[in-house]
Coordinates of C-alpha atoms in Angstrom, one line a residue:
M24 CA -30.3 -5.1 66.2
A25 CA -32.7 -6.3 63.5
R26 CA -33.2 -3.8 60.8
G27 CA -34.6 -3.6 57.3
L28 CA -36.5 -6.1 55.2
L29 CA -35.3 -9.6 54.3
F30 CA -36.5 -11.6 51.3
R31 CA -35.7 -15.2 52.5
D32 CA -35.1 -18.0 50.1
A33 CA -35.9 -16.0 46.9
T34 CA -35.2 -17.1 43.4
V35 CA -33.1 -14.2 42.2
V36 CA -33.3 -13.2 38.6
D37 CA -30.9 -10.3 38.7
G38 CA -31.6 -8.4 35.4
T39 CA -28.3 -9.3 33.7
G40 CA -29.7 -12.3 31.8
A41 CA -27.6 -14.7 34.0
P42 CA -29.2 -17.9 35.3
A43 CA -31.4 -17.6 38.4
Y44 CA -30.1 -18.6 41.8
R45 CA -31.5 -18.9 45.3
A46 CA -30.5 -16.4 48.0
N47 CA -31.5 -14.2 50.9
V48 CA -31.8 -10.5 49.9
H49 CA -31.5 -7.9 52.7
V50 CA -32.8 -4.4 52.1
E51 CA -31.9 -1.5 54.4
D52 CA -32.0 2.3 54.1
G53 CA -33.4 2.1 50.6
R54 CA -30.7 -0.1 49.1
I55 CA -29.9 -3.8 48.8
A56 CA -27.6 -4.3 51.8
S57 CA -26.6 -7.9 51.1
I58 CA -27.3 -11.0 48.9
S59 CA -26.2 -14.2 50.5
D60 CA -26.9 -17.7 51.8
D61 CA -27.1 -16.2 55.3
A62 CA -30.2 -14.7 56.7
P63 CA -29.3 -11.6 58.7
P64 CA -31.8 -10.4 61.3
A65 CA -34.4 -8.0 59.9
S66 CA -37.3 -6.1 61.2
R67 CA -39.5 -7.8 58.6
V68 CA -39.0 -11.1 56.9
I69 CA -40.8 -12.1 53.7
D70 CA -40.6 -15.8 53.1
A71 CA -40.2 -15.8 49.3
G72 CA -40.5 -19.6 49.2
G73 CA -38.8 -19.7 45.8
L74 CA -40.8 -16.9 44.2
V75 CA -38.8 -14.8 41.8
L76 CA -37.2 -11.6 43.1
A77 CA -36.2 -9.3 40.2
P78 CA -35.4 -5.7 39.7
G79 CA -38.4 -3.5 39.4
F80 CA -39.6 -3.2 35.8
I81 CA -38.8 -0.1 33.8
D82 CA -41.5 1.2 31.5
M83 CA -39.5 2.9 28.7
H84 CA -42.6 4.4 27.1
A85 CA -45.2 5.7 29.5
H86 CA -47.9 8.4 29.1
S87 CA -48.5 8.9 32.9
D88 CA -47.6 12.6 32.7
L89 CA -50.8 13.7 34.4
A90 CA -52.1 10.4 35.9
L91 CA -49.0 10.1 38.1
L92 CA -49.8 13.6 39.6
A93 CA -53.6 13.2 39.7
A94 CA -53.5 9.7 41.3
P95 CA -49.9 9.4 42.6
E96 CA -50.4 5.9 44.2
H97 CA -50.4 4.9 40.5
L98 CA -52.1 1.4 40.8
A99 CA -51.8 0.7 37.1
K100 CA -48.0 0.5 37.2
V101 CA -47.4 -0.5 40.8
A102 CA -49.6 -3.6 40.4
Q103 CA -47.4 -4.6 37.5
G104 CA -44.1 -4.4 39.3
V105 CA -43.1 -1.2 37.5
T106 CA -40.8 1.0 39.6
T107 CA -39.6 3.5 37.0
E108 CA -41.4 5.1 34.0
V109 CA -40.1 7.4 31.2
L110 CA -42.5 10.3 30.5
G111 CA -42.5 13.1 27.9
Q112 CA -43.1 10.7 25.0
D113 CA -43.9 11.2 21.4
G114 CA -42.8 14.8 21.2
L115 CA -45.9 16.1 23.1
S116 CA -46.0 16.8 26.8
Y117 CA -46.4 19.6 29.3
A118 CA -42.9 21.0 29.7
P119 CA -41.4 23.2 28.6
V120 CA -44.4 25.4 27.8
S121 CA -45.7 29.0 27.9
D122 CA -49.2 29.9 29.0
A123 CA -50.3 29.9 25.4
T124 CA -48.7 26.6 24.3
L125 CA -49.8 24.8 27.5
A126 CA -53.4 25.5 26.5
T127 CA -52.9 24.1 23.1
V128 CA -51.0 21.1 24.2
R129 CA -53.7 20.3 26.8
Q130 CA -56.3 20.3 24.0
A131 CA -54.1 18.4 21.5
I132 CA -53.4 15.4 23.9
A133 CA -56.5 15.4 26.1
G134 CA -57.3 12.1 24.4
W135 CA -54.0 10.6 25.8
N136 CA -54.1 12.0 29.3
G137 CA -57.4 13.8 29.9
D138 CA -57.7 17.4 30.9
P139 CA -59.0 17.3 34.5
A140 CA -60.9 20.2 35.9
G141 CA -59.3 22.1 38.7
F142 CA -55.9 20.6 38.0
D143 CA -52.8 22.6 39.2
W144 CA -50.9 23.6 36.1
S145 CA -48.4 25.9 37.9
W146 CA -45.2 24.6 36.3
R147 CA -43.8 25.8 33.0
T148 CA -40.2 24.4 32.8
V149 CA -38.9 20.9 32.8
G150 CA -37.3 21.5 36.1
Q151 CA -40.5 22.7 37.6
Y152 CA -42.4 19.7 36.3
L153 CA -39.8 17.4 37.9
D154 CA -40.1 19.3 41.1
R155 CA -43.9 18.5 41.1
L156 CA -43.1 14.8 40.7
D157 CA -40.8 15.1 43.7
E158 CA -43.8 16.2 45.8
G159 CA -44.8 12.5 46.1
I160 CA -45.3 9.7 43.6
A161 CA -45.4 5.9 44.0
V162 CA -42.8 5.1 41.3
N163 CA -39.7 6.8 39.9
A164 CA -40.0 8.8 36.7
A165 CA -37.6 10.1 34.1
Y166 CA -38.5 12.7 31.5
L167 CA -37.7 13.3 27.8
V168 CA -37.8 16.8 26.4
P169 CA -40.7 16.7 23.9
Q170 CA -39.5 18.1 20.5
G171 CA -43.0 19.0 19.3
A172 CA -43.5 21.2 22.4
V173 CA -40.1 22.8 21.9
R174 CA -40.9 23.6 18.2
M175 CA -44.3 25.0 19.3
L176 CA -42.6 27.4 21.7
A177 CA -40.1 28.5 19.1
M178 CA -42.4 28.8 16.0
D179 CA -46.0 27.9 16.9
W180 CA -47.6 25.3 14.7
D181 CA -46.0 26.5 11.4
A182 CA -45.3 23.8 8.8
R183 CA -42.0 25.3 7.5
E184 CA -38.3 25.3 8.1
P185 CA -37.2 27.3 11.2
T186 CA -35.2 30.5 10.8
P187 CA -31.7 30.5 12.2
S188 CA -33.0 32.3 15.4
E189 CA -35.9 29.8 15.7
L190 CA -33.5 26.9 15.5
D191 CA -31.2 28.5 18.1
R192 CA -34.2 28.9 20.3
Q193 CA -35.0 25.2 19.9
R194 CA -31.5 24.3 20.7
D195 CA -31.5 26.4 23.9
L196 CA -34.8 24.9 25.0
V197 CA -33.6 21.4 24.6
A198 CA -30.3 22.2 26.4
T199 CA -32.1 23.9 29.2
G200 CA -34.5 20.9 29.6
M201 CA -31.6 18.5 29.7
R202 CA -29.7 20.6 32.2
E203 CA -32.8 20.7 34.4
G204 CA -32.8 16.9 34.5
A205 CA -34.3 15.4 31.3
V206 CA -32.6 12.2 30.1
G207 CA -33.1 12.8 26.4
M208 CA -35.5 14.0 23.8
S209 CA -38.6 12.5 22.2
S210 CA -40.3 13.2 18.8
G211 CA -43.7 12.4 17.4
L212 CA -43.1 12.5 13.7
T213 CA -46.7 11.6 12.8
Y214 CA -48.0 14.3 15.1
V215 CA -48.1 18.0 14.6
P216 CA -46.2 20.2 15.0
G217 CA -43.2 17.9 15.5
M218 CA -43.7 16.1 12.2
Y219 CA -42.9 19.4 10.4
A220 CA -39.3 19.1 11.4
S221 CA -36.8 18.1 8.7
D222 CA -34.0 15.6 9.3
D223 CA -31.5 18.5 9.3
E224 CA -33.5 20.2 12.1
L225 CA -33.7 16.9 14.1
V226 CA -29.9 16.4 13.7
E227 CA -29.2 19.8 15.1
L228 CA -31.3 19.1 18.2
C229 CA -29.9 15.6 18.6
R230 CA -26.4 17.0 18.6
V231 CA -27.4 19.0 21.7
V232 CA -28.9 15.9 23.3
A233 CA -25.8 13.9 22.6
S234 CA -23.4 16.6 24.0
L235 CA -25.3 16.4 27.3
G236 CA -25.3 12.6 27.6
G237 CA -28.9 11.9 26.5
Y238 CA -30.6 9.8 23.9
Y239 CA -33.2 10.4 21.2
S240 CA -36.5 8.5 21.2
P241 CA -38.6 9.1 18.1
H242 CA -42.1 8.0 17.2
H243 CA -40.9 8.0 13.6
R244 CA -42.8 9.0 10.5
S245 CA -44.5 5.7 9.6
Y246 CA -45.3 2.4 11.1
G247 CA -47.2 1.4 7.9
A248 CA -46.4 2.2 4.3
G249 CA -42.8 3.4 4.3
A250 CA -42.1 2.0 7.7
L251 CA -38.6 0.6 6.8
A252 CA -37.7 3.9 5.2
A253 CA -38.8 5.7 8.3
Y254 CA -36.7 3.5 10.5
A255 CA -33.7 4.0 8.2
E256 CA -34.3 7.8 8.4
M257 CA -34.0 7.7 12.2
V258 CA -30.9 5.6 12.1
E259 CA -29.3 8.2 9.8
V260 CA -30.3 11.0 12.1
S261 CA -28.6 9.1 14.9
R262 CA -25.5 8.5 12.8
R263 CA -25.2 12.1 11.6
S264 CA -25.7 13.6 15.1
G265 CA -23.8 11.0 17.1
C266 CA -26.8 10.7 19.4
P267 CA -27.9 7.3 20.8
L268 CA -31.2 6.1 19.4
H269 CA -34.1 4.4 21.1
L270 CA -36.9 3.5 18.8
A271 CA -40.3 4.0 20.4
H272 CA -42.9 1.2 20.2
A273 CA -40.9 -0.4 17.3
T274 CA -43.6 -2.3 15.5
M275 CA -44.3 -3.2 11.9
N276 CA -48.1 -2.7 11.5
F277 CA -50.9 -2.6 8.9
G278 CA -51.3 -5.2 6.1
V279 CA -48.4 -3.9 4.1
N280 CA -46.0 -5.1 6.8
K281 CA -47.3 -8.5 7.7
G282 CA -44.4 -10.9 8.3
R283 CA -41.7 -8.2 7.7
A284 CA -40.2 -7.9 11.1
G285 CA -37.1 -9.6 9.9
E286 CA -36.4 -6.8 7.4
L287 CA -36.5 -4.3 10.2
L288 CA -34.2 -6.3 12.5
A289 CA -31.7 -6.8 9.6
L290 CA -31.6 -3.0 9.1
L291 CA -31.0 -2.4 12.8
D292 CA -28.4 -5.2 13.0
E293 CA -26.4 -3.6 10.2
A294 CA -26.6 -0.2 11.8
I295 CA -25.5 -1.6 15.2
A296 CA -22.6 -3.5 13.6
G297 CA -21.6 -0.2 11.9
G298 CA -21.3 1.5 15.3
C299 CA -24.7 3.0 16.0
D300 CA -26.0 2.8 19.5
I301 CA -29.6 1.6 19.1
T302 CA -32.2 0.2 21.4
L303 CA -36.0 -0.1 21.0
D304 CA -39.1 -0.9 23.0
T305 CA -42.4 -2.7 22.3
Y306 CA -45.6 -3.7 24.0
P307 CA -46.9 -7.3 23.7
Y308 CA -50.2 -6.6 22.0
L309 CA -51.5 -6.3 18.5
P310 CA -53.7 -3.1 18.5
G311 CA -52.1 0.3 18.7
S312 CA -53.8 3.3 20.4
T313 CA -53.7 7.1 19.9
T314 CA -56.1 10.0 19.4
L315 CA -58.7 10.1 16.7
A316 CA -57.3 13.4 15.6
A317 CA -53.9 11.8 14.9
L318 CA -55.4 10.3 11.7
L319 CA -55.7 13.8 10.1
P320 CA -53.2 14.7 7.3
S321 CA -50.5 17.0 8.6
R322 CA -51.6 19.9 6.4
A323 CA -55.1 19.6 7.7
A324 CA -53.8 19.8 11.3
E325 CA -51.5 22.8 10.7
G326 CA -52.3 25.7 13.0
G327 CA -53.6 23.5 15.9
P328 CA -56.9 22.0 16.9
A329 CA -59.1 25.0 16.4
V330 CA -57.9 25.7 12.9
A331 CA -58.2 22.0 12.0
L332 CA -61.9 21.9 13.2
A333 CA -62.6 24.9 11.1
R334 CA -61.2 23.1 8.0
L335 CA -63.3 20.1 8.8
A336 CA -66.4 22.2 9.0
D337 CA -65.8 23.7 5.5
P338 CA -67.3 21.4 2.8
A339 CA -64.7 21.9 0.2
S340 CA -61.8 21.5 2.6
A341 CA -63.4 18.5 4.3
A342 CA -63.8 16.8 0.9
S343 CA -60.1 17.3 0.2
I344 CA -59.2 15.9 3.6
R345 CA -61.4 12.9 3.1
E346 CA -59.8 12.1 -0.2
V347 CA -56.3 12.1 1.4
M348 CA -57.4 9.9 4.3
E349 CA -59.5 7.4 2.4
V350 CA -57.7 7.1 -0.9
D351 CA -54.2 8.5 -0.9
G352 CA -53.2 7.6 2.6
S353 CA -52.7 10.2 5.3
D354 CA -49.3 10.8 6.9
G355 CA -51.2 10.9 10.2
C356 CA -52.3 7.3 9.4
H357 CA -48.7 6.2 8.4
G358 CA -49.3 6.6 4.7
V359 CA -52.1 3.9 4.7
P360 CA -55.7 4.7 3.6
V361 CA -57.8 4.6 6.8
E362 CA -59.8 1.4 7.2
W363 CA -62.6 2.6 9.4
G364 CA -63.5 -1.0 10.5
T365 CA -60.1 -1.1 12.4
I366 CA -60.7 2.1 14.2
E367 CA -62.4 1.5 17.6
I368 CA -63.4 4.3 19.9
S369 CA -61.8 3.7 23.3
G370 CA -62.5 7.1 25.0
S371 CA -65.0 9.8 24.2
R372 CA -67.4 12.1 26.0
V373 CA -70.0 11.4 23.2
P374 CA -72.4 8.8 24.6
G375 CA -72.8 5.4 22.9
T376 CA -69.5 5.5 21.0
V377 CA -66.9 3.8 23.3
G378 CA -66.3 0.2 22.2
R379 CA -67.6 0.7 18.7
T380 CA -65.7 1.1 15.5
V381 CA -66.2 4.2 13.3
A382 CA -67.5 1.9 10.6
A383 CA -70.2 0.4 12.9
L384 CA -71.2 3.9 14.1
A385 CA -71.6 5.0 10.5
A386 CA -73.6 1.9 9.5
S387 CA -76.0 2.3 12.5
S388 CA -76.6 6.0 11.8
G389 CA -76.8 6.2 8.1
R390 CA -73.8 8.4 7.8
T391 CA -70.5 7.9 6.1
P392 CA -67.5 7.0 8.3
F393 CA -65.8 10.3 7.5
E394 CA -68.9 12.2 8.7
V395 CA -68.8 10.2 12.0
F396 CA -65.0 11.0 12.2
R397 CA -65.4 14.8 11.8
E398 CA -68.5 15.0 14.0
L399 CA -66.7 13.1 16.8
L400 CA -63.7 15.4 16.7
A401 CA -66.0 18.5 16.9
A402 CA -68.3 17.1 19.6
D403 CA -65.4 15.9 21.7
D404 CA -63.1 18.9 21.1
F405 CA -60.3 16.6 19.8
G406 CA -60.5 14.5 23.0
T407 CA -61.4 11.1 21.4
T408 CA -59.0 8.2 21.7
I409 CA -59.0 5.1 19.6
L410 CA -57.6 1.6 19.2
Q411 CA -56.2 0.6 15.8
H412 CA -56.4 -3.1 15.2
V413 CA -53.5 -3.3 12.7
G414 CA -50.8 -5.5 14.4
H415 CA -49.3 -8.9 13.6
E416 CA -48.4 -11.5 16.1
E417 CA -45.4 -12.9 14.2
N418 CA -43.9 -9.4 14.1
V419 CA -44.5 -8.8 17.8
Q420 CA -42.8 -12.0 18.7
A421 CA -39.8 -11.6 16.4
I422 CA -39.1 -8.0 17.6
M423 CA -39.3 -8.9 21.3
R424 CA -36.5 -11.5 20.9
H425 CA -34.0 -9.0 19.6
P426 CA -31.2 -8.2 22.1
A427 CA -31.7 -4.5 21.8
H428 CA -35.3 -4.8 22.8
T429 CA -36.8 -3.3 26.0
G430 CA -40.3 -3.1 27.4
G431 CA -42.6 -0.1 27.0
S432 CA -46.3 -0.1 27.7
D433 CA -47.2 3.1 25.7
G434 CA -50.0 3.0 28.2
L435 CA -52.6 5.7 28.0
L436 CA -54.4 6.5 31.3
P437 CA -56.9 9.2 30.3
L438 CA -58.6 10.9 33.2
T439 CA -61.9 10.7 31.3
P440 CA -65.0 9.0 32.8
G441 CA -66.2 6.0 30.8
A442 CA -63.0 5.6 28.8
K443 CA -61.8 2.1 28.0
P444 CA -58.1 2.6 27.4
H445 CA -55.8 0.0 25.8
P446 CA -55.2 -2.8 28.4
R447 CA -51.5 -2.4 27.9
A448 CA -51.6 0.3 30.6
F449 CA -52.4 -2.3 33.2
G450 CA -51.1 -5.5 31.6
T451 CA -47.9 -5.1 29.7
F452 CA -45.3 -6.5 32.1
P453 CA -47.2 -9.4 33.5
R454 CA -48.2 -10.3 29.9
Y455 CA -44.6 -10.6 28.9
L456 CA -43.9 -12.9 31.9
G457 CA -47.1 -14.9 31.7
R458 CA -48.0 -15.2 28.0
Y459 CA -44.7 -14.9 26.3
V460 CA -42.3 -16.5 28.8
R461 CA -44.3 -19.2 30.6
D462 CA -47.1 -20.0 28.1
L463 CA -45.4 -19.6 24.7
G464 CA -41.7 -19.8 25.5
V465 CA -40.8 -17.0 23.3
L466 CA -38.1 -15.8 25.7
P467 CA -36.5 -17.5 28.7
L468 CA -37.4 -15.9 32.0
E469 CA -33.9 -14.5 32.7
E470 CA -33.6 -13.0 29.3
C471 CA -37.1 -11.4 29.5
V472 CA -36.4 -9.9 32.9
A473 CA -33.1 -8.4 31.5
H474 CA -35.2 -6.8 28.7
L475 CA -37.5 -5.2 31.3
T476 CA -34.8 -4.1 33.8
G477 CA -31.1 -4.1 33.3
R478 CA -31.1 -3.2 29.6
P479 CA -33.4 -0.2 29.9
A480 CA -31.5 1.0 33.0
R481 CA -28.3 0.9 30.9
R482 CA -30.0 3.0 28.1
L483 CA -31.1 5.5 30.8
R484 CA -27.6 5.4 32.3
L485 CA -29.2 5.0 35.7
R486 CA -26.8 5.0 38.6
D487 CA -27.2 1.8 40.8
R488 CA -30.5 0.8 39.4
G489 CA -31.9 -2.0 37.2
L490 CA -30.1 -5.0 38.8
V491 CA -30.4 -7.1 42.0
R492 CA -27.0 -6.3 43.3
A493 CA -25.6 -5.3 46.7
G494 CA -25.4 -1.5 47.0
Y495 CA -28.1 -0.9 44.4
H496 CA -31.3 1.0 45.1
A497 CA -33.9 -1.4 46.2
D498 CA -36.4 -1.2 43.3
L499 CA -37.6 -4.8 43.5
V500 CA -40.5 -7.0 42.5
L501 CA -41.4 -10.4 43.9
F502 CA -43.7 -12.5 41.7
D503 CA -44.8 -16.1 41.2
P504 CA -43.6 -17.2 37.7
F505 CA -46.3 -19.9 37.6
A506 CA -49.2 -17.5 38.4
V507 CA -48.2 -14.2 37.0
R508 CA -50.5 -13.1 34.2
D509 CA -52.3 -10.0 32.9
T510 CA -56.1 -9.8 33.5
A511 CA -56.8 -6.5 31.8
T512 CA -58.9 -6.9 28.6
F513 CA -60.3 -4.6 26.0
D514 CA -63.7 -4.9 27.6
A515 CA -62.3 -4.5 31.2
P516 CA -58.9 -2.7 30.7
R517 CA -58.4 -1.4 34.3
T518 CA -58.0 -4.7 36.1
V519 CA -54.8 -5.5 38.0
P520 CA -52.6 -8.6 37.2
D521 CA -52.3 -11.8 39.1
G522 CA -49.1 -13.3 40.6
I523 CA -47.3 -10.1 41.7
A524 CA -46.9 -10.2 45.5
H525 CA -44.5 -7.4 46.6
V526 CA -43.1 -4.3 45.0
L527 CA -40.5 -2.0 46.5
V528 CA -39.5 1.5 45.3
N529 CA -36.4 2.9 46.9
G530 CA -36.7 0.3 49.5
V531 CA -40.3 1.2 50.5
P532 CA -43.1 -1.3 49.9
V533 CA -45.7 0.1 47.5
L534 CA -47.4 -3.3 47.0
A535 CA -47.5 -5.7 49.9
D536 CA -49.1 -9.1 49.6
G537 CA -50.7 -8.0 46.4
R538 CA -52.3 -4.9 47.8
P539 CA -51.2 -1.3 47.3
T540 CA -49.8 0.4 50.5
G541 CA -50.4 4.0 49.4
A542 CA -46.7 4.9 50.0
L543 CA -45.2 7.5 47.7
P544 CA -41.4 6.9 47.8
G545 CA -40.7 7.6 44.1
H546 CA -39.1 10.7 42.7
A547 CA -37.9 12.2 39.5
L548 CA -34.7 10.6 38.2
R549 CA -32.6 13.5 36.9
R550 CA -29.8 13.5 34.4
G551 CA -26.6 14.0 36.3
R552 CA -27.9 13.4 39.8
D553 CA -29.3 10.0 39.1
T554 CA -27.4 9.0 36.0
T555 CA -23.8 8.2 35.1
S556 CA -21.8 10.1 32.4
T557 CA -21.1 6.9 30.5
P558 CA -23.4 4.1 29.2

């Protein structure tokens, strides 16, 4: 009897980096049943006609923590061929939390994710959050324990070393989150309060992560002045703790780093040759994106958003903050003095600001850029998001060629009306395949697909995922290599890509003939249940 789904005459790019080949791929009961020259009978046949059938893409750095629950059909990622995302990034997310810290986290990262009215915030633990994901989502999702949220639970927003009992509390929280299903731990070391942690503190937490088979993914202390030292610092944390290291959005930005990607890659190659287990992710764009509040010096942000706003309202304190930001170089801006002309507002509840730089808003209103900055933070209650136009194309291309590289969108999907988020949220994966594979030839197709599928699956230690292989879960994408391209732009960032025809998650179509099906077959991928004990 005919059962399942057959991709007939597909060009299989299997996620290993091996050459493509033609085959018929049969999917049944959520898995790849066979790959062969034969065409077994199936309930549905898709004539691939030579289109590329690849493993579903794995977004190693996603900020869909709320968007995936608020709009679980998740068009932004489904339309790109993404079948798995890694959440809990940059040390700040919504589990584990208490009632008090949840309120603070919601305010602190409203610019990333929004803070929707009437939303059900009933979870508090990592396990409870993963249970919420299991209620119905279009794609699979893994989770990292956010170190900043852990530190907040143990010692509030204090900029100091933890006491022995506070460090024990952090260790327990990380271990509990891992046992409940997290695959590792993240940090945001230019974000408060995570940035207050010393290397010794991070090493202690990473030892817990390593003992439970996870990995550490830091947004390290600088992507600008001192970037190489910041990368070296994370390598040393990994070496001391024995914890595998995955460097988040591993870029070399700002004018001080133009053309210096080779220095970063040499540092990483030396560490890998010395036995360190290191991977990294990037997105194929030049601007970065974060919250406007992230530019604040760490000392100005100590105590949380309400305290920071009070400091900005005080003339003497504000003058000191301005001096650090515009002259010395704020640690929140990677040690580089803020160039207001590179800071474009991408999301704000203040009318007339989205799409304009801080410098332009200042010039048109007769105010200084710093005055615009602090007034926006107050008026938008820390909810403003920005684009930072500080990247370099030669660095982007050099880093994506490295064999330890994987793809991560860092895509912000704020649930804020009128926002214009970075187009990477809708365009990252087709942009790799269209612009950088087909148009520029930076990577061969098979190699790029391995960067986006098999290699990240290996980092996550996913069981039976990330490859087109018989017996594996049927997370698959069928695309036209001659037509695939991103269409999202900075002016229209929420447009879906061209050239992606079909996407399956756990064997269920979530995109069919280029249209979303509304199916919700995804679930939380939990350490232990869905991962192996070895890389």
